[in-house]
Amino acid sequence: MIQVLAFYLFAALTIASAVLVISARNPVHSVLWLIVAFFNAAGLMVLAGAEFIAMLLVIVYVGAVAVLFLFVVMMLDIDFSELRAGFVRNFPLGLLIALVLLAELVFGIGAYQAGRIELATGTADQVTAMADSNIAAIGQVLYGQYLFLFESAGIILLVAMIGAIVLTHRDRKDTRPQNIGKQIRRRPGEATRNVKPEIGQGVQL
Amino acid sequence: MDLQHSLALIVPEEILSVGGLVLLLAAAWLGDKASRGISVAAVVVIAAAAAFTVPVLCGGNMGADTQAFFGQLRVDAFAAYSKLLIYAAAAAALMIAPRFFDRWNAMRAEYPVLIVFAVLGMSIMVSASDLMALYIGLEMNSLAAYVLAAFLRTDSRSEEAGLKYFVLGALASGILLYGMSLTYGFAGTTSFEGIRAALSGGLSTGALFGLIFVLAGLAFKIAAVPFHMWTPDVYEGAPTPVTTFFATAPKVAAVSLLMRVSLDAFGGHADAWRQVVTFAALASIVVGALGAIGQDNIKRLLAYSSINNVGFILVGLAAATVEGASAMLVYLVIYVAMSIGSFVAVLMLRDAEGNQIESIADLAGLSRTNPAIAWCLLLLMLSLAGIPPLFGFWGKLVVFKAAVDAGMVLLATIAIAASVIGAFYYLKVGKVMFFDEPANKAQGRNDWAHWTLLIASTVFISPLGYLLTGWLGNLADAASAALFLTA
């Protein structure tokens, strides 16, 4: 029962926040609503017993959203002092959202403890119950059966990195990087010079 | 099928990957000054990998013992044959590079490292017996190749070649992946053996779509018409040692992969893909021959020549028999020798200031100014045209014989007729070199690596090459027997 309740809660909030993403006037608000939508989608995945995908959603998408956020902030002309101005007025709304998220957490954890939601499945023979958690099962496949492909994919990424550096790295002569060894080796005699200028002549530098 | 057995089977790949990583560290610490030393070390690494591959080919390994990593790789005699050819071509590309890049002070330590990783990718490609392993190998090779094409950063043509290759290569990968996902969807598995078993009942429309898309993606990689457009531009723009590499090693790998996919995974449905392969073969032969006629850049001409040759190789695939596969493998060896020889000859042509000569008009009268190179280039051109006393004729003969034995007389007849068109432009190069007034352009000294490779490949394609036919035929037969074991 609790799973079904949690499901409707997450689903409704996902849709509601998704609608708000496209209807919010302020791009910063849109991005914030997007985060709420992702969290709720992750909650749905937890209910279905796919914890790994839930974590991926949170880590990858929220990470991506952080980048998007930076992009919005850098590219658009947003007056942040104006944004902060309504803090006291909007405080109750913020509190409400925080409460909703808290309720979701409680529901989600409760539902997860009660077992995953019963999904309607087409043919019974295709669904095999997993003994381990998802992450253990994925790990088994990734580092067992597909070990070779996984390691090879790592080499592909390495090749891509070498390529990017080969094509773009240039030794620049006009920069002056800090050479700590050279700085430490320096002796006072190399840097200073005793001169006795004539009065009224000035110094030759 | 335990891990130890799998790891013992992929020793060449392990040597290549560890060697590549160590060389990468050496390149990072020692810098570009050490690039010659690193090139030598890379040749040693590739030779070591080859040393572990030879026993597999000579032993004619096949069957269940050759399966590694749950059947994702099959390290049989067929894979070993292609691998040895790839290793030889890559070693040649490493040996000729330093002298070429020195002209621009552009020899960098990453060149040998990228070649080693590209070779690793091709090693995986030719031993793949699973769609995922196929794709991983293909991408590893392609990513290194994109960078190599743009390696001469100061040259805008090289950058253009790299970008063009990358964009079109990514498109081809997309097509290939789409085909693979359709195949997986309709077969329910990615292993070639599983696909073969799943489709044994009949080919549904969806699976047919998958097959066509996979073939289209692979046809791009081997530059078969109608997916050949990138070849002349990339071959012309890329630095010549890299072009030598492109024209040989990746082509061998992609052709072997195409053979594995069509004869193993889709081997039960040869009728479904024969039409496609036949069209690609004929179109490649004709377009390769006609396209080359108007070219005035020798690298572009050789690019069209490679398209033309791929067409002849595909004639063997259209036969879909053991003899056809064996003939393709023999043709590949001869093709690699001819390509290395002709590109090295092009590489050796420099004017007084040390710039590369690439225009055919500048070759005029080469027989008087530089007779050794002129004769070698003439023999290579005649061999590419398939004129009888030379070894290039043998490759065409075995391929046509396989096609005729498989009852494809019409295909063989049209291909032979079209190869006459090809002879025209090969002879034109000979005419310019031997009968035109000397342009006195080509001169410049060359190092021993160039001479060794040029003379070795010229001797190989000379009538002396016929001494090898028995030995080469046996190896190719063993390799294609391993390929057809499951069929």
XYZ file of C-alpha atoms in Angstrom:
692
model
C 0.000 0.000 0.000
C 2.701 2.422 1.004
C 4.470 1.758 -2.306
C 1.412 2.775 -4.281
C 0.985 5.923 -2.251
C 4.659 6.766 -2.716
C 4.401 6.054 -6.418
C 1.540 8.521 -6.909
C 3.313 11.111 -4.829
C 6.532 10.849 -6.845
C 4.751 10.644 -10.167
C 2.527 13.646 -9.475
C 5.445 15.733 -8.272
C 7.575 14.747 -11.289
C 4.869 15.949 -13.629
C 4.145 19.079 -11.610
C 7.792 20.116 -11.468
C 8.274 19.277 -15.129
C 5.402 21.616 -15.976
C 6.985 24.284 -13.809
C 10.311 23.877 -15.625
C 8.774 25.077 -18.850
C 6.371 27.579 -17.381
C 8.724 29.376 -14.988
C 9.658 32.817 -16.242
C 13.021 32.900 -14.566
C 15.625 30.494 -16.061
C 17.214 29.969 -12.654
C 13.868 28.799 -11.302
C 13.496 26.488 -14.287
C 16.782 24.845 -13.489
C 15.810 24.433 -9.845
C 12.510 22.817 -10.820
C 14.440 20.525 -13.133
C 16.437 19.297 -10.142
C 13.194 18.580 -8.271
C 11.931 16.646 -11.311
C 15.089 14.535 -11.417
C 14.920 13.754 -7.726
C 11.358 12.568 -8.100
C 12.216 10.445 -11.122
C 14.996 8.911 -9.068
C 12.418 8.157 -6.366
C 10.313 6.301 -8.944
C 13.318 4.206 -9.886
C 13.923 3.333 -6.244
C 10.328 2.166 -5.981
C 10.800 -0.090 -9.007
C 13.790 -1.674 -7.322
C 16.378 -0.081 -9.606
C 18.543 1.692 -7.045
C 21.480 1.930 -9.396
C 19.570 3.874 -12.015
C 18.180 6.074 -9.259
C 21.675 6.928 -8.136
C 22.825 7.511 -11.695
C 19.921 9.890 -12.239
C 20.834 11.907 -9.195
C 24.603 11.911 -9.715
C 24.727 12.349 -13.477
C 21.740 14.593 -14.053
C 22.204 16.776 -11.043
C 25.846 17.087 -12.053
C 24.757 18.033 -15.546
C 22.242 20.461 -14.105
C 24.980 22.135 -12.105
C 26.803 22.755 -15.374
C 23.607 24.001 -16.975
C 23.154 26.288 -14.001
C 26.588 27.777 -14.501
C 25.804 28.197 -18.156
C 22.584 30.036 -17.389
C 24.279 32.245 -14.865
C 27.137 33.087 -17.175
C 25.242 33.528 -20.400
C 22.103 35.324 -19.294
C 21.910 38.689 -17.738
C 20.315 37.981 -14.391
C 20.089 40.461 -11.597
C 20.861 38.434 -8.506
C 20.122 41.211 -6.050
C 16.590 41.270 -7.412
C 16.377 37.503 -6.959
C 17.392 37.745 -3.336
C 15.005 40.611 -2.653
C 11.949 38.417 -2.207
C 13.597 36.071 0.290
C 11.302 36.818 3.228
C 8.201 36.873 1.042
C 9.075 33.532 -0.587
C 10.277 31.904 2.612
C 6.983 30.022 3.248
C 7.089 28.577 -0.297
C 10.665 27.401 0.214
C 9.698 25.846 3.508
C 6.781 24.088 1.836
C 9.023 22.557 -0.833
C 11.505 21.473 1.793
C 8.690 19.798 3.728
C 7.447 18.028 0.591
C 10.939 16.740 -0.135
C 11.286 15.539 3.450
C 7.952 13.749 3.225
C 9.102 12.155 0.010
C 12.291 10.937 1.606
C 10.347 9.366 4.457
C 7.869 7.778 2.062
C 10.581 6.623 -0.271
C 12.660 4.978 2.417
C 9.557 3.441 3.962
C 8.406 2.097 0.611
C 11.864 0.762 -0.174
C 11.940 -1.063 3.160
C 8.537 -2.576 2.379
C 9.843 -4.126 -0.851
C 9.682 -3.010 -4.448
C 6.455 -2.155 -6.168
C 4.731 -4.921 -8.093
C 5.119 -4.032 -11.754
C 2.838 -5.479 -14.361
C 4.963 -7.795 -16.493
C 4.203 -9.204 -19.885
C 5.617 -12.702 -19.694
C 6.543 -14.241 -16.396
C 9.613 -16.092 -17.637
C 11.500 -12.939 -18.555
C 11.541 -11.581 -15.037
C 14.068 -13.291 -12.880
C 14.350 -12.256 -9.285
C 17.747 -10.874 -8.451
C 19.374 -12.243 -5.365
C 21.833 -9.380 -4.993
C 21.207 -5.703 -5.090
C 21.300 -4.110 -8.536
C 24.716 -2.645 -7.993
C 26.215 -5.988 -7.069
C 24.517 -7.581 -10.071
C 25.784 -4.914 -12.473
C 29.233 -5.213 -10.952
C 29.167 -8.970 -11.479
C 28.402 -8.531 -15.156
C 30.690 -5.568 -15.753
C 33.756 -6.998 -14.037
C 33.034 -10.633 -14.830
C 31.471 -11.397 -18.162
C 32.316 -8.084 -19.803
C 35.663 -7.476 -18.134
C 37.545 -7.341 -21.419
C 35.139 -4.890 -23.049
C 35.081 -2.711 -19.938
C 38.858 -2.433 -19.819
C 39.025 -1.825 -23.573
C 36.498 0.989 -23.224
C 38.912 2.513 -20.707
C 41.674 2.444 -23.320
C 39.349 4.132 -25.814
C 38.858 6.991 -23.369
C 42.623 7.186 -22.910
C 43.123 7.383 -26.682
C 40.515 10.153 -26.866
C 42.384 12.050 -24.164
C 45.751 11.641 -25.900
C 44.117 12.820 -29.102
C 42.658 15.933 -27.534
C 46.030 16.843 -26.045
C 48.002 16.077 -29.211
C 45.722 18.252 -31.306
C 45.410 21.221 -28.994
C 48.439 21.419 -26.707
C 50.968 24.022 -27.727
C 54.212 24.946 -26.028
C 53.756 28.650 -25.483
C 56.894 30.735 -25.349
C 55.195 33.954 -24.260
C 53.991 32.727 -20.871
C 56.078 32.862 -17.747
C 55.240 29.865 -15.592
C 56.516 29.754 -12.033
C 59.710 27.727 -11.707
C 60.032 27.023 -8.016
C 63.431 25.327 -8.296
C 64.825 28.354 -10.058
C 63.349 30.681 -7.465
C 64.891 28.739 -4.592
C 68.296 28.511 -6.255
C 68.471 32.246 -6.671
C 71.261 33.974 -4.692
C 71.151 37.563 -3.443
C 74.113 38.452 -5.642
C 72.169 37.711 -8.813
C 69.260 39.926 -7.922
C 70.831 42.943 -6.209
C 73.592 45.287 -7.131
C 75.425 47.873 -5.093
C 75.820 51.198 -6.821
C 77.132 54.496 -5.647
C 75.422 57.135 -7.737
C 76.934 60.552 -8.130
C 74.927 63.257 -6.524
C 72.486 64.719 -8.996
C 73.126 61.988 -11.605
C 70.326 59.546 -10.878
C 70.703 55.766 -11.210
C 71.124 53.623 -14.275
C 68.778 50.656 -13.981
C 36.514 -20.755 -20.544
C 38.029 -19.466 -17.333
C 39.802 -16.168 -17.023
C 43.287 -17.658 -17.194
C 42.579 -19.371 -20.486
C 41.119 -16.157 -21.912
C 44.078 -14.105 -20.780
C 46.495 -16.611 -22.297
C 44.717 -16.282 -25.626
C 44.972 -12.505 -25.851
C 48.705 -12.194 -25.106
C 49.338 -10.049 -28.246
C 46.657 -7.574 -27.161
C 48.091 -7.489 -23.635
C 51.562 -6.776 -25.002
C 50.173 -3.993 -27.187
C 48.177 -2.312 -24.429
C 50.921 -2.502 -21.792
C 53.491 -1.475 -24.388
C 51.315 1.454 -25.466
C 50.922 2.641 -21.872
C 54.646 2.382 -21.147
C 55.490 4.226 -24.366
C 52.961 6.897 -23.445
C 54.760 7.440 -20.144
C 58.087 7.506 -21.969
C 56.655 10.070 -24.387
C 55.452 12.232 -21.496
C 58.790 12.164 -19.630
C 61.292 12.212 -22.469
C 59.425 14.571 -24.792
C 59.550 14.897 -28.554
C 63.323 14.545 -28.694
C 62.933 10.838 -27.978
C 60.322 10.246 -30.668
C 62.702 8.266 -32.872
C 63.615 5.982 -29.981
C 59.954 5.581 -29.087
C 59.153 4.699 -32.711
C 61.796 1.967 -32.591
C 60.379 0.733 -29.283
C 56.875 0.704 -30.793
C 58.108 -1.440 -33.685
C 59.633 -3.813 -31.106
C 56.322 -3.969 -29.196
C 54.426 -4.764 -32.403
C 57.029 -7.378 -33.354
C 56.627 -8.986 -29.926
C 52.852 -9.129 -30.408
C 53.445 -10.669 -33.835
C 55.763 -13.290 -32.336
C 52.902 -14.489 -30.133
C 50.498 -14.488 -33.091
C 52.582 -16.613 -35.477
C 52.041 -19.940 -33.612
C 48.259 -19.422 -33.732
C 48.356 -19.108 -37.523
C 50.901 -21.850 -38.143
C 49.039 -24.207 -35.810
C 45.824 -23.444 -37.687
C 43.995 -22.959 -34.386
C 40.211 -23.121 -34.543
C 37.222 -24.372 -32.635
C 36.021 -23.903 -29.065
C 39.537 -23.582 -27.622
C 40.029 -20.280 -29.392
C 37.115 -18.551 -27.685
C 38.046 -15.992 -25.074
C 35.914 -14.025 -22.621
C 32.632 -15.895 -22.985
C 32.871 -16.017 -26.768
C 33.352 -12.275 -27.213
C 36.661 -12.879 -28.948
C 37.755 -15.701 -31.175
C 41.522 -15.941 -31.458
C 41.718 -18.380 -34.352
C 43.947 -18.749 -37.388
C 41.805 -16.266 -39.327
C 42.323 -13.554 -36.711
C 46.029 -14.370 -36.557
C 46.403 -14.058 -40.333
C 44.806 -10.604 -40.402
C 46.691 -9.529 -37.300
C 50.087 -10.375 -38.782
C 49.232 -8.378 -41.881
C 48.122 -5.432 -39.726
C 51.271 -5.588 -37.604
C 53.463 -5.569 -40.704
C 51.648 -2.561 -42.180
C 51.766 -0.650 -38.886
C 55.489 -1.313 -38.497
C 56.014 0.090 -41.996
C 53.997 3.205 -41.116
C 56.198 3.680 -38.044
C 59.458 3.254 -39.925
C 58.739 5.797 -42.642
C 57.351 8.518 -40.384
C 60.335 10.230 -38.676
C 62.069 11.326 -41.881
C 58.813 12.775 -43.223
C 57.807 14.719 -40.117
C 61.334 16.043 -39.524
C 60.815 18.349 -42.474
C 58.310 20.342 -40.424
C 59.816 19.592 -37.017
C 56.496 17.905 -36.416
C 57.620 14.443 -35.334
C 56.115 14.015 -31.960
C 56.369 11.229 -29.449
C 52.622 10.580 -29.551
C 52.709 9.333 -33.145
C 54.052 5.851 -32.311
C 51.823 5.683 -29.217
C 48.698 6.372 -31.271
C 49.751 3.823 -33.884
C 50.199 1.187 -31.153
C 46.715 1.878 -29.776
C 45.224 1.845 -33.277
C 46.868 -1.549 -33.813
C 45.405 -2.745 -30.518
C 41.955 -1.677 -31.701
C 42.422 -3.493 -34.999
C 43.599 -6.604 -33.159
C 40.336 -6.588 -31.228
C 38.382 -5.941 -34.437
C 39.696 -8.953 -36.301
C 39.224 -11.321 -33.377
C 35.779 -9.991 -32.418
C 32.978 -12.520 -32.445
C 30.490 -10.319 -30.649
C 28.903 -7.074 -31.813
C 30.095 -5.226 -28.723
C 33.713 -6.346 -29.104
C 33.445 -5.395 -32.772
C 32.347 -1.873 -31.919
C 34.917 -1.377 -29.155
C 37.744 -2.410 -31.475
C 36.444 -0.306 -34.323
C 36.127 2.819 -32.189
C 39.566 2.394 -30.644
C 41.089 2.212 -34.088
C 38.971 5.044 -35.484
C 39.649 7.486 -32.643
C 43.389 7.031 -33.039
C 42.995 7.359 -36.816
C 41.098 10.676 -36.598
C 43.933 12.158 -34.571
C 46.596 10.733 -36.870
C 44.881 12.263 -39.913
C 45.139 15.706 -38.327
C 48.611 15.089 -36.942
C 50.324 17.790 -38.997
C 48.742 20.677 -37.159
C 50.425 23.392 -39.156
C 48.972 22.073 -42.418
C 45.378 23.124 -43.050
C 44.811 20.186 -45.433
C 45.756 17.772 -42.677
C 43.331 19.451 -40.288
C 40.609 19.312 -42.904
C 41.309 15.620 -43.446
C 41.066 14.950 -39.717
C 37.805 16.838 -39.334
C 36.238 15.272 -42.414
C 37.275 11.805 -41.341
C 35.936 12.415 -37.843
C 32.518 13.731 -38.889
C 31.917 11.054 -41.518
C 33.384 8.351 -39.301
C 31.018 9.327 -36.506
C 28.101 9.150 -38.954
C 29.208 5.682 -40.073
C 29.526 4.572 -36.456
C 25.995 5.773 -35.871
C 24.693 3.785 -38.835
C 26.615 0.735 -37.667
C 25.277 1.043 -34.120
C 21.740 1.413 -35.393
C 22.154 -1.765 -37.405
C 23.672 -3.536 -34.433
C 20.824 -2.525 -32.152
C 18.269 -3.760 -34.678
C 20.152 -7.030 -35.015
C 20.290 -7.372 -31.244
C 16.607 -6.602 -30.994
C 15.627 -9.299 -33.464
C 18.212 -11.917 -32.518
C 18.164 -11.322 -28.752
C 21.930 -11.660 -28.478
C 25.063 -9.869 -29.588
C 27.333 -12.874 -30.086
C 27.880 -13.936 -33.697
C 27.197 -17.563 -32.819
C 23.964 -16.589 -31.097
C 22.839 -14.386 -33.996
C 23.511 -17.209 -36.394
C 21.453 -19.612 -34.301
C 18.643 -17.123 -33.701
C 18.302 -16.276 -37.391
C 18.536 -19.877 -38.588
C 14.743 -20.009 -38.787
C 14.600 -17.167 -41.309
C 15.434 -13.520 -41.670
C 12.689 -11.159 -40.553
C 12.393 -7.707 -42.130
C 13.771 -6.081 -38.986
C 16.821 -8.312 -38.899
C 17.328 -7.647 -42.608
C 17.326 -3.923 -41.875
C 19.900 -4.523 -39.172
C 22.061 -6.516 -41.573
C 21.917 -3.795 -44.226
C 22.812 -1.052 -41.759
C 25.720 -3.068 -40.350
C 26.991 -3.690 -43.878
C 26.641 0.016 -44.726
C 28.631 1.016 -41.635
C 31.392 -1.444 -42.440
C 31.388 -0.459 -46.124
C 32.230 3.058 -44.981
C 35.219 1.773 -43.054
C 36.595 -0.120 -46.051
C 35.720 2.799 -48.373
C 33.503 0.806 -50.709
C 31.246 2.703 -53.112
C 28.735 4.310 -52.333
C 30.439 5.140 -49.010
C 33.778 6.155 -50.481
C 33.441 9.955 -50.736
C 35.747 10.687 -47.824
C 38.638 8.598 -49.125
C 40.305 10.870 -51.708
C 40.091 13.939 -49.462
C 41.383 12.176 -46.376
C 44.136 10.330 -48.228
C 45.265 13.538 -49.915
C 45.160 15.702 -46.811
C 46.618 13.330 -44.242
C 50.423 13.228 -43.899
C 51.783 10.603 -46.319
C 53.004 8.108 -43.664
C 49.533 8.269 -42.101
C 47.952 7.746 -45.528
C 50.156 4.693 -45.966
C 48.803 3.443 -42.670
C 45.157 4.200 -43.585
C 45.418 2.492 -46.945
C 46.754 -0.711 -45.415
C 46.179 -1.723 -41.794
C 42.637 -0.405 -41.075
C 41.504 -1.682 -44.453
C 42.736 -5.190 -43.659
C 41.023 -5.004 -40.268
C 37.712 -3.756 -41.661
C 37.683 -6.284 -44.494
C 38.363 -9.110 -42.015
C 35.607 -7.776 -39.792
C 33.222 -7.625 -42.734
C 34.106 -11.227 -43.583
C 33.521 -12.338 -40.000
C 30.163 -10.550 -39.780
C 28.812 -11.648 -43.140
C 30.192 -15.188 -43.253
C 29.821 -16.045 -39.564
C 27.002 -14.035 -37.970
C 24.924 -13.754 -41.134
C 26.519 -16.765 -42.813
C 23.201 -18.576 -43.029
C 21.725 -15.802 -45.133
C 24.289 -15.270 -47.859
C 21.463 -14.704 -50.325
C 20.310 -11.692 -48.330
C 23.606 -9.833 -48.469
C 25.106 -11.136 -51.699
C 23.164 -8.565 -53.732
C 24.494 -5.708 -51.578
C 28.074 -6.951 -51.702
C 27.920 -7.569 -55.445
C 26.682 -4.042 -56.057
C 29.335 -2.542 -53.781
C 32.037 -4.602 -55.494
C 31.080 -3.593 -59.032
C 30.427 0.027 -58.119
C 33.780 0.261 -56.321
C 35.657 -1.193 -59.276
C 33.983 1.147 -61.776
C 33.995 4.333 -59.676
C 37.557 3.649 -58.515
C 38.711 3.259 -62.107
C 36.781 6.181 -63.612
C 37.420 8.543 -60.684
C 41.174 8.088 -60.904
C 41.402 9.144 -64.529
C 40.931 12.865 -63.940
C 43.221 13.120 -60.916
C 46.434 15.120 -61.042
C 47.515 14.447 -57.470
C 49.233 11.106 -57.022
C 47.843 10.585 -53.510
C 44.290 11.095 -54.764
C 45.025 8.708 -57.597
C 46.200 6.088 -55.116
C 43.068 6.709 -53.039
C 40.879 5.874 -56.027
C 43.137 2.917 -56.705
C 42.442 1.635 -53.183
C 38.684 2.009 -53.749
C 39.142 0.025 -56.948
C 41.067 -2.707 -55.116
C 38.445 -2.965 -52.384
C 35.973 -3.733 -55.161
C 38.080 -6.702 -56.288
C 38.349 -7.938 -52.705
C 34.561 -7.766 -52.351
C 34.193 -9.959 -55.456
C 35.672 -12.727 -53.305
C 33.156 -12.015 -50.547
C 30.232 -12.152 -52.974
C 31.207 -15.761 -53.728
C 30.553 -16.578 -50.032
C 32.612 -19.758 -50.186
C 35.756 -20.994 -48.409
C 37.701 -20.453 -51.635
C 36.337 -16.909 -51.877
C 37.460 -16.089 -48.331
C 40.859 -17.615 -48.942
C 41.223 -15.626 -52.184
C 40.341 -12.404 -50.339
C 43.050 -13.091 -47.779
C 45.645 -13.695 -50.496
C 44.553 -10.525 -52.291
C 44.856 -8.534 -49.057
C 48.513 -9.485 -48.616
C 49.354 -8.451 -52.169
C 47.304 -5.275 -51.866
C 49.094 -4.264 -48.652
C 52.499 -4.805 -50.262
C 51.518 -2.783 -53.338
C 50.060 0.063 -51.252
C 53.049 0.310 -48.936
C 55.384 0.266 -51.915
C 53.591 2.946 -53.892
C 53.059 5.289 -50.935
C 56.693 4.934 -49.864
C 57.737 5.774 -53.420
C 55.536 8.886 -53.284
C 57.059 9.732 -49.920
C 60.565 9.569 -51.374
C 59.867 12.181 -54.051
C 61.043 15.559 -52.853
C 62.060 18.697 -54.653
C 65.283 20.620 -54.075
C 63.870 22.387 -51.042
C 62.724 19.153 -49.478
C 59.005 19.662 -50.115
C 56.960 16.621 -50.988
C 56.073 16.216 -54.665
C 52.477 15.110 -55.041
C 51.459 16.355 -58.479
C 51.652 13.798 -61.282
C 52.923 16.428 -63.743
C 56.005 16.911 -61.562
C 56.896 13.265 -62.017
C 57.715 13.925 -65.672
C 60.958 12.340 -66.775
C 61.581 10.724 -63.406
C 63.176 7.786 -65.196
C 66.122 9.991 -66.131
C 66.526 11.952 -62.910
C 65.815 9.158 -60.448
C 65.672 5.838 -62.303
C 65.532 3.547 -59.251
C 62.368 5.101 -57.831
C 60.842 5.408 -61.306
C 61.301 1.705 -62.050
C 59.972 0.648 -58.650
C 56.929 2.906 -59.042
C 56.330 1.618 -62.565
C 56.417 -2.010 -61.418
C 54.058 -1.198 -58.531
C 51.632 0.589 -60.865
C 51.651 -2.298 -63.334
C 51.106 -4.712 -60.474
C 48.157 -2.641 -59.217
C 46.746 -2.786 -62.739
C 47.109 -6.586 -62.638
C 49.448 -6.990 -65.611
C 50.369 -10.712 -65.730
C 54.009 -11.249 -64.921
C 53.651 -9.249 -61.733
C 52.227 -10.544 -58.470
C 49.192 -8.235 -58.510
C 47.808 -10.441 -61.268
C 47.792 -13.469 -58.978
C 45.521 -11.753 -56.458
C 42.985 -10.855 -59.127
C 43.206 -14.341 -60.616
C 42.381 -16.178 -57.373
C 39.506 -13.811 -56.604
C 37.980 -14.206 -60.070
C 38.504 -17.970 -59.944
C 36.603 -18.152 -56.651
C 33.765 -16.071 -58.116
C 33.558 -18.237 -61.237
C 33.624 -21.436 -59.158
C 30.730 -20.068 -57.125
C 28.773 -19.598 -60.355
C 29.105 -15.820 -60.523
C 30.466 -15.676 -64.052
C 28.715 -12.429 -64.919
C 30.170 -10.616 -61.894
C 33.663 -11.842 -62.736
C 33.298 -10.833 -66.395
C 32.155 -7.306 -65.601
C 34.920 -6.936 -62.992
C 37.586 -8.030 -65.477
C 36.243 -5.635 -68.102
C 36.293 -2.771 -65.590
C 39.841 -3.566 -64.530
C 40.906 -2.669 -68.069
C 39.698 0.895 -67.437
C 41.902 0.889 -64.338
C 44.940 -0.107 -66.346
C 44.650 3.180 -68.256
C 45.524 5.518 -65.436
C 48.221 3.282 -63.985
C 49.872 3.282 -67.396
C 49.431 7.051 -67.636
C 51.671 7.489 -64.602
C 54.247 5.257 -66.279
C 54.033 7.289 -69.470
C 54.586 10.573 -67.597
C 57.611 9.168 -65.790
C 59.276 7.551 -68.784
C 58.355 9.502 -71.909
C 57.701 13.106 -70.879
C 60.353 15.793 -70.836
C 62.092 15.817 -67.431
C 60.689 18.371 -65.026
C 63.819 17.926 -62.908
C 61.840 18.343 -59.785
C 62.375 15.222 -57.802
C 65.594 14.865 -55.879
C 66.649 14.748 -52.282
C 68.255 12.047 -50.213
C 66.298 9.351 -48.460
C 67.117 7.185 -45.527
C 67.592 3.433 -45.515
C 64.137 2.671 -44.056
C 62.454 4.056 -47.167
C 64.752 2.220 -49.539
C 64.388 -1.050 -47.628
C 60.600 -0.890 -47.679
C 60.413 0.194 -51.308
C 62.764 -2.527 -52.509
C 61.176 -5.197 -50.287
C 57.681 -4.462 -51.556
C 58.842 -4.205 -55.175
C 60.568 -7.580 -54.909
C 57.422 -9.009 -53.317
C 55.182 -7.888 -56.180
C 57.749 -8.812 -58.836
C 57.440 -12.243 -60.504
C 59.583 -13.556 -57.636
C 56.443 -13.285 -55.503
C 55.036 -16.339 -57.259
C 57.488 -18.445 -55.255
C 55.308 -17.635 -52.247
C 51.968 -18.632 -53.749
C 51.967 -22.146 -52.292
C 52.901 -21.037 -48.803
C 50.555 -18.029 -48.844
C 47.739 -20.173 -50.215
C 48.161 -22.719 -47.400
C 48.061 -20.046 -44.717
C 44.999 -18.396 -46.295
C 43.271 -21.774 -46.568
C 43.935 -22.516 -42.892
C 42.630 -19.079 -41.941
C 39.444 -19.342 -43.983
C 38.882 -22.899 -42.725
C 38.893 -21.462 -39.191
C 36.432 -18.781 -40.294
C 34.083 -21.328 -41.837
C 34.290 -23.831 -38.995
C 30.922 -22.812 -37.577
C 29.302 -22.449 -40.959
